[in-house]
mmCIF file of N, CA and C and ligand atoms in Angstrom:
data_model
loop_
_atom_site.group_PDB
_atom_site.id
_atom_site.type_symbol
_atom_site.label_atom_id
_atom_site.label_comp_id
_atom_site.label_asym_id
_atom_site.label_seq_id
_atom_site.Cartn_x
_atom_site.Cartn_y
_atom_site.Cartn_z
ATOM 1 N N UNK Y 1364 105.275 82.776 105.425
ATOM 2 C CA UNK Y 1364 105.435 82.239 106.784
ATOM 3 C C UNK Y 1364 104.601 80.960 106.907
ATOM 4 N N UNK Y 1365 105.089 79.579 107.179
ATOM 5 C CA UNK Y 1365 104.916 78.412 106.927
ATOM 6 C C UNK Y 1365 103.440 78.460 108.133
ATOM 7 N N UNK Y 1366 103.249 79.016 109.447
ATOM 8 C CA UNK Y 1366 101.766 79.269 110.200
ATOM 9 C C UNK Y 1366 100.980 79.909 110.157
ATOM 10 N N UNK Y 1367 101.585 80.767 109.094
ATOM 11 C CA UNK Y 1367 100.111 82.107 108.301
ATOM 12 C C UNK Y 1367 98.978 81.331 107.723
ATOM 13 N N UNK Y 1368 97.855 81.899 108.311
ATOM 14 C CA UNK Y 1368 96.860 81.285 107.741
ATOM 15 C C UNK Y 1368 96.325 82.074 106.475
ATOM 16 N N UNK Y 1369 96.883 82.893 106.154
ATOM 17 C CA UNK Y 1369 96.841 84.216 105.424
ATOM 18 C C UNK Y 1369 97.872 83.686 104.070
ATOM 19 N N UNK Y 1370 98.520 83.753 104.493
ATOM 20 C CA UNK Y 1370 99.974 82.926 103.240
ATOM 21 C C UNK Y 1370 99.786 81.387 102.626
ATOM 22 N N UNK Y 1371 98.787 80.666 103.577
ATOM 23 C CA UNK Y 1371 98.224 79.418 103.224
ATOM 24 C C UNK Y 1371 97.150 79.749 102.357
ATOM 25 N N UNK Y 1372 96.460 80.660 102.336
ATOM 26 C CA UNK Y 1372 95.272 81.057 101.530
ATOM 27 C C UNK Y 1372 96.341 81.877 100.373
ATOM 28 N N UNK Y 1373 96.566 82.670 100.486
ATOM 29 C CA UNK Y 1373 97.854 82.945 99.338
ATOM 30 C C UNK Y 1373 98.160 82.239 98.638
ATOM 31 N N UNK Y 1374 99.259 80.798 98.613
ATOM 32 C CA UNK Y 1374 99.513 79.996 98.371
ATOM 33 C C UNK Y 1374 98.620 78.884 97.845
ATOM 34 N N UNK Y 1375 97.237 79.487 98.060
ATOM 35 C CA UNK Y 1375 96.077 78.222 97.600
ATOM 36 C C UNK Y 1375 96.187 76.813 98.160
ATOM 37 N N UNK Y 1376 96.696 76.944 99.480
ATOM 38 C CA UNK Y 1376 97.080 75.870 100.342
ATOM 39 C C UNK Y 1376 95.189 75.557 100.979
ATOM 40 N N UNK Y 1377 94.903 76.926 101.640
ATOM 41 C CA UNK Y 1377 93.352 76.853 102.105
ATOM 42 C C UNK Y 1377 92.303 77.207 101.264
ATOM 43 N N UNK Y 1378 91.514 77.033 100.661
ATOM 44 C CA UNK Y 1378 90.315 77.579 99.742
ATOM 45 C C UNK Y 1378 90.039 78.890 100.558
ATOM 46 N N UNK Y 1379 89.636 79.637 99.586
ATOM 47 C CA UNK Y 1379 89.125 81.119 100.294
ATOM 48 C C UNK Y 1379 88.183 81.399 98.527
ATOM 49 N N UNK Y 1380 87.169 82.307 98.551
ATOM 50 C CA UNK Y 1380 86.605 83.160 97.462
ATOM 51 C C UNK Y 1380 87.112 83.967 97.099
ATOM 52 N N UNK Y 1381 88.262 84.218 96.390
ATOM 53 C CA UNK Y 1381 88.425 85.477 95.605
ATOM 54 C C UNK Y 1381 87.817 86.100 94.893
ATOM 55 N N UNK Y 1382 88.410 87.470 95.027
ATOM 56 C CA UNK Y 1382 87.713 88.355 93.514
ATOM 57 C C UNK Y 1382 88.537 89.271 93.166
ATOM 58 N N UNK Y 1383 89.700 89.143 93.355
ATOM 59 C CA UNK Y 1383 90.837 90.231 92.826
ATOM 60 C C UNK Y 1383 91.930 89.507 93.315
ATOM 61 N N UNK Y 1384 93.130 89.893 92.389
ATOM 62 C CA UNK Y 1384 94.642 89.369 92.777
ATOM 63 C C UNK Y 1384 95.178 89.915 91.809
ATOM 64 N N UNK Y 1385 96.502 90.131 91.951
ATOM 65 C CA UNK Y 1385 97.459 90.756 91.317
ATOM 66 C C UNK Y 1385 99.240 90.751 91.726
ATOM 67 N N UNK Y 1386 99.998 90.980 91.141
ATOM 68 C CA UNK Y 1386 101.169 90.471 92.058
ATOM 69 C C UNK Y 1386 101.508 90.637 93.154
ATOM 70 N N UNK Y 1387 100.957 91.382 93.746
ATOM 71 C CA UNK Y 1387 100.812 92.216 95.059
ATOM 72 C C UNK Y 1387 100.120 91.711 96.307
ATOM 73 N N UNK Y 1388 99.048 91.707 95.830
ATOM 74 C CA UNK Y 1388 97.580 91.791 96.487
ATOM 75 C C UNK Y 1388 96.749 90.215 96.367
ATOM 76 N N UNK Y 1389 95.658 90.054 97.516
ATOM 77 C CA UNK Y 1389 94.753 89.332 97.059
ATOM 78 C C UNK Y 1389 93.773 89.831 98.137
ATOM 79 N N UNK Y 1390 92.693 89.698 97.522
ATOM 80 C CA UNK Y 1390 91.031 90.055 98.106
ATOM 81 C C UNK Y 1390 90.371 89.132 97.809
ATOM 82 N N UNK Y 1391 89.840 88.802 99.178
ATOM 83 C CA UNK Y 1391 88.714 87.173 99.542
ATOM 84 C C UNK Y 1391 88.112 87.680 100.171
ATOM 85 N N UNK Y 1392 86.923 86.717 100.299
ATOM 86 C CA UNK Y 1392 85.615 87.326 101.216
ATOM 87 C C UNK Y 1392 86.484 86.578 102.529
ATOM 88 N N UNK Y 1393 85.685 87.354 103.729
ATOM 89 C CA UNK Y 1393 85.876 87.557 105.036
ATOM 90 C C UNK Y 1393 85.486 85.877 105.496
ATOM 91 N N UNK Y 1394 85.325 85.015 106.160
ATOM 92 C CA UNK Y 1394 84.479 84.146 106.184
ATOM 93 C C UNK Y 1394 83.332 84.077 107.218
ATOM 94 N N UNK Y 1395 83.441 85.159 107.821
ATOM 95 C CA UNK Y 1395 82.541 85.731 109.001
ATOM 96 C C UNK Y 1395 81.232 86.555 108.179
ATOM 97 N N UNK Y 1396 81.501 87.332 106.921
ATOM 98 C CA UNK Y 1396 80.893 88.010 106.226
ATOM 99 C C UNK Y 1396 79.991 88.599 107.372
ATOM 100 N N UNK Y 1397 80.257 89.593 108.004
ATOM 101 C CA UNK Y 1397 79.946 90.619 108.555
ATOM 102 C C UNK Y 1397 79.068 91.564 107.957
ATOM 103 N N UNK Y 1398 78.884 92.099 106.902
ATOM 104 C CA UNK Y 1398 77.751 92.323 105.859
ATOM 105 C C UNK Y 1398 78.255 91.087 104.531
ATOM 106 N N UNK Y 1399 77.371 91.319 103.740
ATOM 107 C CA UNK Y 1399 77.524 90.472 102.875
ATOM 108 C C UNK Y 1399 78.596 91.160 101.843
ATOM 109 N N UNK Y 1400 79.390 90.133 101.647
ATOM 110 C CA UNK Y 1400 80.282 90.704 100.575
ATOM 111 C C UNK Y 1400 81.829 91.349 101.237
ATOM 112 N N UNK Y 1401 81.683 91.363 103.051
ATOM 113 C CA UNK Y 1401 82.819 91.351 103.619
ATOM 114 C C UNK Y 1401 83.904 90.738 103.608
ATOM 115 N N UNK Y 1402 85.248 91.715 102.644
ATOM 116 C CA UNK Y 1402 86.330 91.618 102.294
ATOM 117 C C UNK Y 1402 87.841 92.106 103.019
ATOM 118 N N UNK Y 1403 88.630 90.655 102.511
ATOM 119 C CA UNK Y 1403 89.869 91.022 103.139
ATOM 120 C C UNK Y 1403 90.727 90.992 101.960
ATOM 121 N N UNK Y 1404 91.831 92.252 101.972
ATOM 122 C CA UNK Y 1404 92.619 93.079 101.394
ATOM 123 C C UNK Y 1404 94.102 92.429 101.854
ATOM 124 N N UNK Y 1405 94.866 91.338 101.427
ATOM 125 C CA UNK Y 1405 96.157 91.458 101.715
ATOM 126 C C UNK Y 1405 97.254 91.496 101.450
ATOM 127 N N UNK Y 1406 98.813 91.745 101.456
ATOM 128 C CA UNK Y 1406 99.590 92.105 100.350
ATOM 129 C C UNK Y 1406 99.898 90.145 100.466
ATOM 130 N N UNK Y 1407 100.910 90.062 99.440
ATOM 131 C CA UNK Y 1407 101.310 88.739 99.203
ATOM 132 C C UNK Y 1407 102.599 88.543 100.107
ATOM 133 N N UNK Y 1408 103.088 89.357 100.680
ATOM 134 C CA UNK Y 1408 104.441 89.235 101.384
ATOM 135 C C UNK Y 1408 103.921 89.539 102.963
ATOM 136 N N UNK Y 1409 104.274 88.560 103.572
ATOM 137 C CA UNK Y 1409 103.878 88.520 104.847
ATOM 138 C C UNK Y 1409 104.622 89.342 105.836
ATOM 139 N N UNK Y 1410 103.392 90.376 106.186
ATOM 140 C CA UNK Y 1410 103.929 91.345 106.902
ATOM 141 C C UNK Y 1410 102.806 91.749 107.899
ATOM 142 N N UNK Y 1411 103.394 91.802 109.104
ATOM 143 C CA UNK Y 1411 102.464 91.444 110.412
ATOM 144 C C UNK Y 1411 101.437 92.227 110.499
ATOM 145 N N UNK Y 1412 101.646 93.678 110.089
ATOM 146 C CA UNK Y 1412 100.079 94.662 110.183
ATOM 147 C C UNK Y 1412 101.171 95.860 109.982
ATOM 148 N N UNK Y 1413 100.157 96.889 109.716
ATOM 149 C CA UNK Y 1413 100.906 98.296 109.356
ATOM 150 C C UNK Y 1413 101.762 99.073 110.251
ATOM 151 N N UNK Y 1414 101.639 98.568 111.358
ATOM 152 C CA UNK Y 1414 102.759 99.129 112.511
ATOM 153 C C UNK Y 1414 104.444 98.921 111.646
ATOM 154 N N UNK Y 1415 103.911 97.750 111.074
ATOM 155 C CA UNK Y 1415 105.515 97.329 110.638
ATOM 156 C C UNK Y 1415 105.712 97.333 109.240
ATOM 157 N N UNK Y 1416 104.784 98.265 108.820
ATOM 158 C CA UNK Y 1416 104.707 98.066 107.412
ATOM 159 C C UNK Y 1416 106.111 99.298 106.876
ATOM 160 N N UNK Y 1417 106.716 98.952 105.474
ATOM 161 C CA UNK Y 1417 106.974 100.392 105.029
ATOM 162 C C UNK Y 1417 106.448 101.048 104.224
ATOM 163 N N UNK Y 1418 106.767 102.043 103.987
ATOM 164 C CA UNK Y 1418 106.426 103.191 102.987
ATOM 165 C C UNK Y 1418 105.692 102.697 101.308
ATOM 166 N N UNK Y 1419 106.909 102.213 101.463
ATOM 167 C CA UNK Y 1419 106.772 101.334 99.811
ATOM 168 C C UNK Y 1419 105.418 100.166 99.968
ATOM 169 N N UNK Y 1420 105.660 99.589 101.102
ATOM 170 C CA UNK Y 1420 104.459 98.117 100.827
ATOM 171 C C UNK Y 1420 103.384 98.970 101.440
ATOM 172 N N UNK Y 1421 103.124 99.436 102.242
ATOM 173 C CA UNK Y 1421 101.825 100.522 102.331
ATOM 174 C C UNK Y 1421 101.279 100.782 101.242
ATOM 175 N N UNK Y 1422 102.362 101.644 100.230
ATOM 176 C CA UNK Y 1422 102.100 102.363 99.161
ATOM 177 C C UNK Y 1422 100.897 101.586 98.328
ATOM 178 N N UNK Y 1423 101.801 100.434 97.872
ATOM 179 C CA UNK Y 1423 101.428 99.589 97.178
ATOM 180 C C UNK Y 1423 100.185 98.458 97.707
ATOM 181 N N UNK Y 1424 99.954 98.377 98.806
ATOM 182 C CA UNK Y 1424 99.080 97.783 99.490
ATOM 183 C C UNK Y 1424 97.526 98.753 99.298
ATOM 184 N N UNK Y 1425 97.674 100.075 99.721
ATOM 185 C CA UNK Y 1425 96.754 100.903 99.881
ATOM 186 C C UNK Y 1425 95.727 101.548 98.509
ATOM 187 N N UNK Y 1426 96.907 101.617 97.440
ATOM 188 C CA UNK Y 1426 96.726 102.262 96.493
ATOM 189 C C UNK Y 1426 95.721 100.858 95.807
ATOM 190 N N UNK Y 1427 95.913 100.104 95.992
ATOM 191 C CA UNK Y 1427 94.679 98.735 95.145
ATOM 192 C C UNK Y 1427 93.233 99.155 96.024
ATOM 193 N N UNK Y 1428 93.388 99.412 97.272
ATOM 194 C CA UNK Y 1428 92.025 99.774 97.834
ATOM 195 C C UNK Y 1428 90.511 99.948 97.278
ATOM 196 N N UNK Y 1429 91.066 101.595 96.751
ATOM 197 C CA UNK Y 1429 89.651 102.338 96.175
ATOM 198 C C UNK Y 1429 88.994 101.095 94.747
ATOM 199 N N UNK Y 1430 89.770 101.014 94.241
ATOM 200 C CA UNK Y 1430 89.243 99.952 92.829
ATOM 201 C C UNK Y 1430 88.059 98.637 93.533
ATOM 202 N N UNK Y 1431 89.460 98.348 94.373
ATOM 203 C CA UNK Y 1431 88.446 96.574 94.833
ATOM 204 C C UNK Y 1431 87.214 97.439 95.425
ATOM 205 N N UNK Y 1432 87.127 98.453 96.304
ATOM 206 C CA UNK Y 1432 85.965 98.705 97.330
ATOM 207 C C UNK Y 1432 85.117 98.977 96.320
ATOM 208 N N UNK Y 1433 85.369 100.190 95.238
ATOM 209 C CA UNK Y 1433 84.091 100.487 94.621
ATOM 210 C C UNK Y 1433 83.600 99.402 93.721
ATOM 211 N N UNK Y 1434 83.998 98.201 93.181
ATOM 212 C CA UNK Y 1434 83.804 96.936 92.842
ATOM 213 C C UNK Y 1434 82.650 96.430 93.793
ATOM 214 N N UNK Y 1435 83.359 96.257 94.904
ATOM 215 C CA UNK Y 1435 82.524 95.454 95.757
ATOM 216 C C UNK Y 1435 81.016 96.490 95.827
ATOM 217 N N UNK Y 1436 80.630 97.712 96.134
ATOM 218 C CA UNK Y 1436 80.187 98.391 96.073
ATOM 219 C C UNK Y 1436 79.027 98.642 95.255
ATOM 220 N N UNK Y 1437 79.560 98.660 94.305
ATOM 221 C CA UNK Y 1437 78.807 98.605 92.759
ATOM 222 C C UNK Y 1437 78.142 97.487 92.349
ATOM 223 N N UNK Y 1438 78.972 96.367 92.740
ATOM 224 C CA UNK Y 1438 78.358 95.186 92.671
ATOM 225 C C UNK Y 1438 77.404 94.675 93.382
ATOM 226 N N UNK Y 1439 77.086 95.037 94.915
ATOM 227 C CA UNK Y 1439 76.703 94.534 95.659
ATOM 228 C C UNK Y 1439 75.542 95.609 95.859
ATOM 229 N N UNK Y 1440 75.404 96.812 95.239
ATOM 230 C CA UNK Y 1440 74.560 97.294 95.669
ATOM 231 C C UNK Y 1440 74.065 98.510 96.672
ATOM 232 N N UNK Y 1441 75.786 98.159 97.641
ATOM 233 C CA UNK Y 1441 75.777 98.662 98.621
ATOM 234 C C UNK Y 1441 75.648 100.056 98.622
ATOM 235 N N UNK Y 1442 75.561 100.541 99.950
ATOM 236 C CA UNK Y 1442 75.212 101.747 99.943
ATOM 237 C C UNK Y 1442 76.527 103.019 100.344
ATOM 238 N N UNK Y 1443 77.392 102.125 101.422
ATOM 239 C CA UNK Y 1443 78.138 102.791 101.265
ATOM 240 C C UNK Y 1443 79.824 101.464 101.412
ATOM 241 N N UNK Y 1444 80.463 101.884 102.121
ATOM 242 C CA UNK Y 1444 81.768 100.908 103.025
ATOM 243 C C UNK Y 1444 82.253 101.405 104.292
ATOM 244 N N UNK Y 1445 82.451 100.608 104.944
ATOM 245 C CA UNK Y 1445 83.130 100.882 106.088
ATOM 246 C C UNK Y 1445 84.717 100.586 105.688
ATOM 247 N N UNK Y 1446 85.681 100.942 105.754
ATOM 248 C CA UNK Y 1446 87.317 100.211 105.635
ATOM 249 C C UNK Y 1446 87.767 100.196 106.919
ATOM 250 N N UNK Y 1447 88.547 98.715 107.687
ATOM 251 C CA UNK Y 1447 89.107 99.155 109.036
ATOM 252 C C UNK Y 1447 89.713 98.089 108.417
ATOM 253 N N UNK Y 1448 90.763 98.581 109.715
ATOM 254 C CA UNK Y 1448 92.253 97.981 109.699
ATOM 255 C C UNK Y 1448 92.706 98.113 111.382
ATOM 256 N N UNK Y 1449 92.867 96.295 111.584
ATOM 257 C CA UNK Y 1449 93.356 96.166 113.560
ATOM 258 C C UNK Y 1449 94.921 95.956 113.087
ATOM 259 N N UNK Y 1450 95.276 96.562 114.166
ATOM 260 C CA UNK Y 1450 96.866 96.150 114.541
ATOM 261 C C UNK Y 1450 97.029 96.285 115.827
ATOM 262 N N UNK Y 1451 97.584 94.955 116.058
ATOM 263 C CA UNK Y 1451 97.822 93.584 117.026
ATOM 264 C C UNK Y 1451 96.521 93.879 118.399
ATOM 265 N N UNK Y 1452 96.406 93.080 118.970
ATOM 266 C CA UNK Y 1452 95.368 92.324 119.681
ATOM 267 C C UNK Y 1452 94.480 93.261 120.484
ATOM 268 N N UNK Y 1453 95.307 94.338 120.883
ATOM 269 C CA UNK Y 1453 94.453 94.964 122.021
ATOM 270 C C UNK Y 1453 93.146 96.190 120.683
ATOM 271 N N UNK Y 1454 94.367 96.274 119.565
ATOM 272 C CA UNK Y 1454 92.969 96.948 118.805
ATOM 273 C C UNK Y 1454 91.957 95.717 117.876
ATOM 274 N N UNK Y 1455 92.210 94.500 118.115
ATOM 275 C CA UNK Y 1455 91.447 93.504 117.168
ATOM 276 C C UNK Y 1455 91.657 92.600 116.589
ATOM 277 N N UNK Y 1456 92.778 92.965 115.988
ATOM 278 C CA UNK Y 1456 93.556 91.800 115.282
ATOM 279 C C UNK Y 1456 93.770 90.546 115.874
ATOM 280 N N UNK Y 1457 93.479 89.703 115.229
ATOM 281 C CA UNK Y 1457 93.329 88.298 115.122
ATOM 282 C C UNK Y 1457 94.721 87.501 114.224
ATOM 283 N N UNK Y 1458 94.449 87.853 113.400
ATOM 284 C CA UNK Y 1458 95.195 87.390 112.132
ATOM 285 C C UNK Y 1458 96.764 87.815 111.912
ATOM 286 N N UNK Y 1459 97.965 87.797 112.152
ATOM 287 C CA UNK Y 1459 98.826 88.112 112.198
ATOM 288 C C UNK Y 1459 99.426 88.357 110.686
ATOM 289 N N UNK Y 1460 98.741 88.817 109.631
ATOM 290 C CA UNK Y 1460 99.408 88.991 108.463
ATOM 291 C C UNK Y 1460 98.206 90.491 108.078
ATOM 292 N N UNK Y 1461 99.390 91.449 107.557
ATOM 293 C CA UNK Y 1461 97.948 92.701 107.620
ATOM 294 C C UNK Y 1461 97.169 92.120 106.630
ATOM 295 N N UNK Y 1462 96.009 93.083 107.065
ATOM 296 C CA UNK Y 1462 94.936 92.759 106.167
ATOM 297 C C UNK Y 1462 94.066 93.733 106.361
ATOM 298 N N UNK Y 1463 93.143 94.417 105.391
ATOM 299 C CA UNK Y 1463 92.125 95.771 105.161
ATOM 300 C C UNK Y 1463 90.958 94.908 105.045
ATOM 301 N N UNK Y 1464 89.821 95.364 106.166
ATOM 302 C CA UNK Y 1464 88.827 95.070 106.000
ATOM 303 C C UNK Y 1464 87.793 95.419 104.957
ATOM 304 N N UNK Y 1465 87.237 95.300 104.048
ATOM 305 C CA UNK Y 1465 86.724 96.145 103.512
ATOM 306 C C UNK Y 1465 84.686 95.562 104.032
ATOM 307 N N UNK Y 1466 83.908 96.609 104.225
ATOM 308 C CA UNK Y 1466 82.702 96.240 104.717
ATOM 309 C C UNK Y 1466 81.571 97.087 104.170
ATOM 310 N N UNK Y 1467 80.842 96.260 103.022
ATOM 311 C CA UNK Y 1467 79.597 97.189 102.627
ATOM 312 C C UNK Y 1467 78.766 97.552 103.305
ATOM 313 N N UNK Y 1468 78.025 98.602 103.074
ATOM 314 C CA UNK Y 1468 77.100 98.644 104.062
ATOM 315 C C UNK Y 1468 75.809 98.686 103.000
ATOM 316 N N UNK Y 1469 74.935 98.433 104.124
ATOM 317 C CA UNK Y 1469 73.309 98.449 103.236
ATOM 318 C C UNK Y 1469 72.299 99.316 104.038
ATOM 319 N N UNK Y 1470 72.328 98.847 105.639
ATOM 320 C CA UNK Y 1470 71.240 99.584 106.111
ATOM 321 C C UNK Y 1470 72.071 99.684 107.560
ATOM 322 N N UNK Y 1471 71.703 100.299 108.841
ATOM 323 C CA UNK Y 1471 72.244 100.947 109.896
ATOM 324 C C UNK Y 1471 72.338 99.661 110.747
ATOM 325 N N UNK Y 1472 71.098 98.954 110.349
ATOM 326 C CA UNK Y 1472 71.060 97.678 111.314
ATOM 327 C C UNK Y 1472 71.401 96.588 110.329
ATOM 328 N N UNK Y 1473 72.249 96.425 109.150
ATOM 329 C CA UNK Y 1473 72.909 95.474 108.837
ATOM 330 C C UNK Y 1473 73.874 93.882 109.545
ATOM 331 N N UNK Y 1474 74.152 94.561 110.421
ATOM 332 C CA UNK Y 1474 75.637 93.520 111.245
ATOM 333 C C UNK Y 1474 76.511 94.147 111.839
ATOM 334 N N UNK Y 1475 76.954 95.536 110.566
ATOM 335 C CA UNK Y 1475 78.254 96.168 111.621
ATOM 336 C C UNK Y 1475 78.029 97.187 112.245
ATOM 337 N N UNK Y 1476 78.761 97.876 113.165
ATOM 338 C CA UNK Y 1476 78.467 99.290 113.985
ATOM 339 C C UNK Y 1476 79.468 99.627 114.293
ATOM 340 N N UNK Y 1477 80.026 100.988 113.803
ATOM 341 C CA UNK Y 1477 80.962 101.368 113.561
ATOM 342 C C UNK Y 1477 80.629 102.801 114.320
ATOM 343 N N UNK Y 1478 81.233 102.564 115.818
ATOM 344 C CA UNK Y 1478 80.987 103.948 116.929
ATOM 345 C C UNK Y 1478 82.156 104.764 117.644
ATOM 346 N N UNK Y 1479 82.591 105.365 117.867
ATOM 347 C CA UNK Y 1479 83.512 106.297 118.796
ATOM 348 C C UNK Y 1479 83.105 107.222 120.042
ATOM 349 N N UNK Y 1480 83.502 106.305 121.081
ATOM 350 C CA UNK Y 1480 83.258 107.475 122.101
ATOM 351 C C UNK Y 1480 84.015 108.892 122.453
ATOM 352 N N UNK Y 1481 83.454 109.514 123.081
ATOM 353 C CA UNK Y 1481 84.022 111.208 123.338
ATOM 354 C C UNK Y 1481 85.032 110.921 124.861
ATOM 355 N N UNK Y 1482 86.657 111.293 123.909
ATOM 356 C CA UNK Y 1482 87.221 111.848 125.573
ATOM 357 C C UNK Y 1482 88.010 113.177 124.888
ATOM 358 N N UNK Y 1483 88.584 113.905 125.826
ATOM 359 C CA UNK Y 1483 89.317 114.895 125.941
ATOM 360 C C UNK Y 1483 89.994 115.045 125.302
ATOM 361 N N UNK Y 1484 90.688 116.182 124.506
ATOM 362 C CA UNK Y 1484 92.287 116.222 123.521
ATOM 363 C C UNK Y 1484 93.991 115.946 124.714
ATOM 364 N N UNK Y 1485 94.514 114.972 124.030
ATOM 365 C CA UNK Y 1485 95.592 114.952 124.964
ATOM 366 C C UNK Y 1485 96.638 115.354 123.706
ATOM 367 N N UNK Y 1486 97.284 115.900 122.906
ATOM 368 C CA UNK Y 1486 97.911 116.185 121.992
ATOM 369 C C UNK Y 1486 98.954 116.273 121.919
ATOM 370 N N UNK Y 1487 99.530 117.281 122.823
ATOM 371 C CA UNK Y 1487 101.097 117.820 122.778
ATOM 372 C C UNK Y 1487 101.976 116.792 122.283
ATOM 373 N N UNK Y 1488 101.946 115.498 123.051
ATOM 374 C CA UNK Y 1488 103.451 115.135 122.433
ATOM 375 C C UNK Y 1488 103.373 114.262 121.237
ATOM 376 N N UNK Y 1489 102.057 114.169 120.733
ATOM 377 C CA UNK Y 1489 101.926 113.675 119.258
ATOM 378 C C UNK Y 1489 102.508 114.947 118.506
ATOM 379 N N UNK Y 1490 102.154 115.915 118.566
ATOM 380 C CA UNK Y 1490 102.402 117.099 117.609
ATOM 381 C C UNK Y 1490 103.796 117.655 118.054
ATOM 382 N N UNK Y 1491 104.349 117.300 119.353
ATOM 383 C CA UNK Y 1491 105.982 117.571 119.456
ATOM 384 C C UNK Y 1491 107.436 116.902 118.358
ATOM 385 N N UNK Y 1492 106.369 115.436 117.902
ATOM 386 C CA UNK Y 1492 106.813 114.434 118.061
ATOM 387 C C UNK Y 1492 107.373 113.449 116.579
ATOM 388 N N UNK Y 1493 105.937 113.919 115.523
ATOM 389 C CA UNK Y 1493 106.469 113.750 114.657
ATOM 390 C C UNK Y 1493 106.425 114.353 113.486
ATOM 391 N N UNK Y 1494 107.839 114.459 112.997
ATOM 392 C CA UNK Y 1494 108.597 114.735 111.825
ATOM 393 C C UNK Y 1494 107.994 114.602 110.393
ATOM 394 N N UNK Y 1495 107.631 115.717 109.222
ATOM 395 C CA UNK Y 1495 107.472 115.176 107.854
ATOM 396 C C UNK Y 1495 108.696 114.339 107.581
ATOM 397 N N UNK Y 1496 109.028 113.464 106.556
ATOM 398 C CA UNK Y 1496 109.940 112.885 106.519
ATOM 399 C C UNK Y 1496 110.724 113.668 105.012
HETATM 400 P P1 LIG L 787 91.209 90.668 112.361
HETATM 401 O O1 LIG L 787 90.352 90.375 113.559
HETATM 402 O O2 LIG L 787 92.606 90.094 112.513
HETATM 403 O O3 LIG L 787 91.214 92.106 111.949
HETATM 404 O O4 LIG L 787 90.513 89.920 111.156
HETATM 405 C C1 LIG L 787 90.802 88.614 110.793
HETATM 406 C C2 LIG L 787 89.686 88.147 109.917
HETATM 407 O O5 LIG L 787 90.076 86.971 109.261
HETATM 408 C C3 LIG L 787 88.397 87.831 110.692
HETATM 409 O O6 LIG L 787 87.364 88.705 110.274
HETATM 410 C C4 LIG L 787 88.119 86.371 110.320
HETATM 411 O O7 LIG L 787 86.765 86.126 110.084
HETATM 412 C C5 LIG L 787 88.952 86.170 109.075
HETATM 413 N N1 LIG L 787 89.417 84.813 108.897
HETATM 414 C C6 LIG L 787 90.066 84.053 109.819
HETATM 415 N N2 LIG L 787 90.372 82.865 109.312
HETATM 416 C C7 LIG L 787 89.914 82.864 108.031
HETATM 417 C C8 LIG L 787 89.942 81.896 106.985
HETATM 418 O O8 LIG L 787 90.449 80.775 107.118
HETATM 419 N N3 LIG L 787 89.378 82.257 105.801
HETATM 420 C C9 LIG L 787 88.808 83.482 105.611
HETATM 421 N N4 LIG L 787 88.283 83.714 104.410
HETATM 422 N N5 LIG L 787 88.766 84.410 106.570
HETATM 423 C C10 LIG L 787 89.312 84.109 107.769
HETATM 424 ZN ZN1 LIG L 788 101.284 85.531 106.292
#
């Protein structure tokens, strides 16, 4: 997509740091680096975020994960990772091409904070609703 800023870095149109690629995939540091060594995970075919993803490019998107993280991991020292993933604006997303955060961690007061507040179970019509396939 000729306004991806994501596909321009793909394309080696924008400089970015890599440290993994493959026909699939490419992983660059974040440029925010949120801890150090904060990585983005994206497939090479521009596809807006996992809402719209399929089965197959998931597959193949997800399954490179564990390798790059414990890389980054190992390398860096870290102690543990955070992995998140926004899709579209109201959960975060910025960037309109998916992309897996990947985020080392070192100490509690590093940079990131990763919290959930407590509400109620509302369930039923998730569990009415969907189908194994
Ligand atoms: P989102 O908020 O969509 O989940 O994450 C988008 C991420 O892309 C942000 O963390 C932001 O720092 C990163 N980002 C945006 N533009 C660039 C860029 O030009 N180069 C790199 N390396 N990262 C970028
Ligand atoms: Zn794109």
């Amino acid at each position: 997509m000729t306004d991806c800023i994501f596909c321009k870095i793909i394309a080696g149109e924008i400089p970015s740091y890599q440290i993994y690629e493959d026909d699939d995939v490419l992983a660059f540091l974040d440029i925010t680096q949120t801890t150090k060594g904060h990585t983005l995970v994206v497939p090479k075919k521009h596809i807006r975020n996992v809402l719209e993803m399929s089965a197959e490019d998931a597959a193949t998107l997800f399954a490179k994960i564990p390798k790059i993280a414990a890389h980054i991991t190992q390398t860096l020292g870290a102690s543990g990772m955070n992995i998140l993933q926004n899709n579209e604006t109201i959960a975060g997303q910025t960037v309109f091409h998916a992309h897996v955060h990947l985020i080392p961690r070192y100490r509690k007061d590093d940079g990131f904070t990763a919290s959930f507040t407590e509400h109620e179970l509302d369930l039923k019509a998730l569990q009415s609703t969907l189908t194994t396939p």
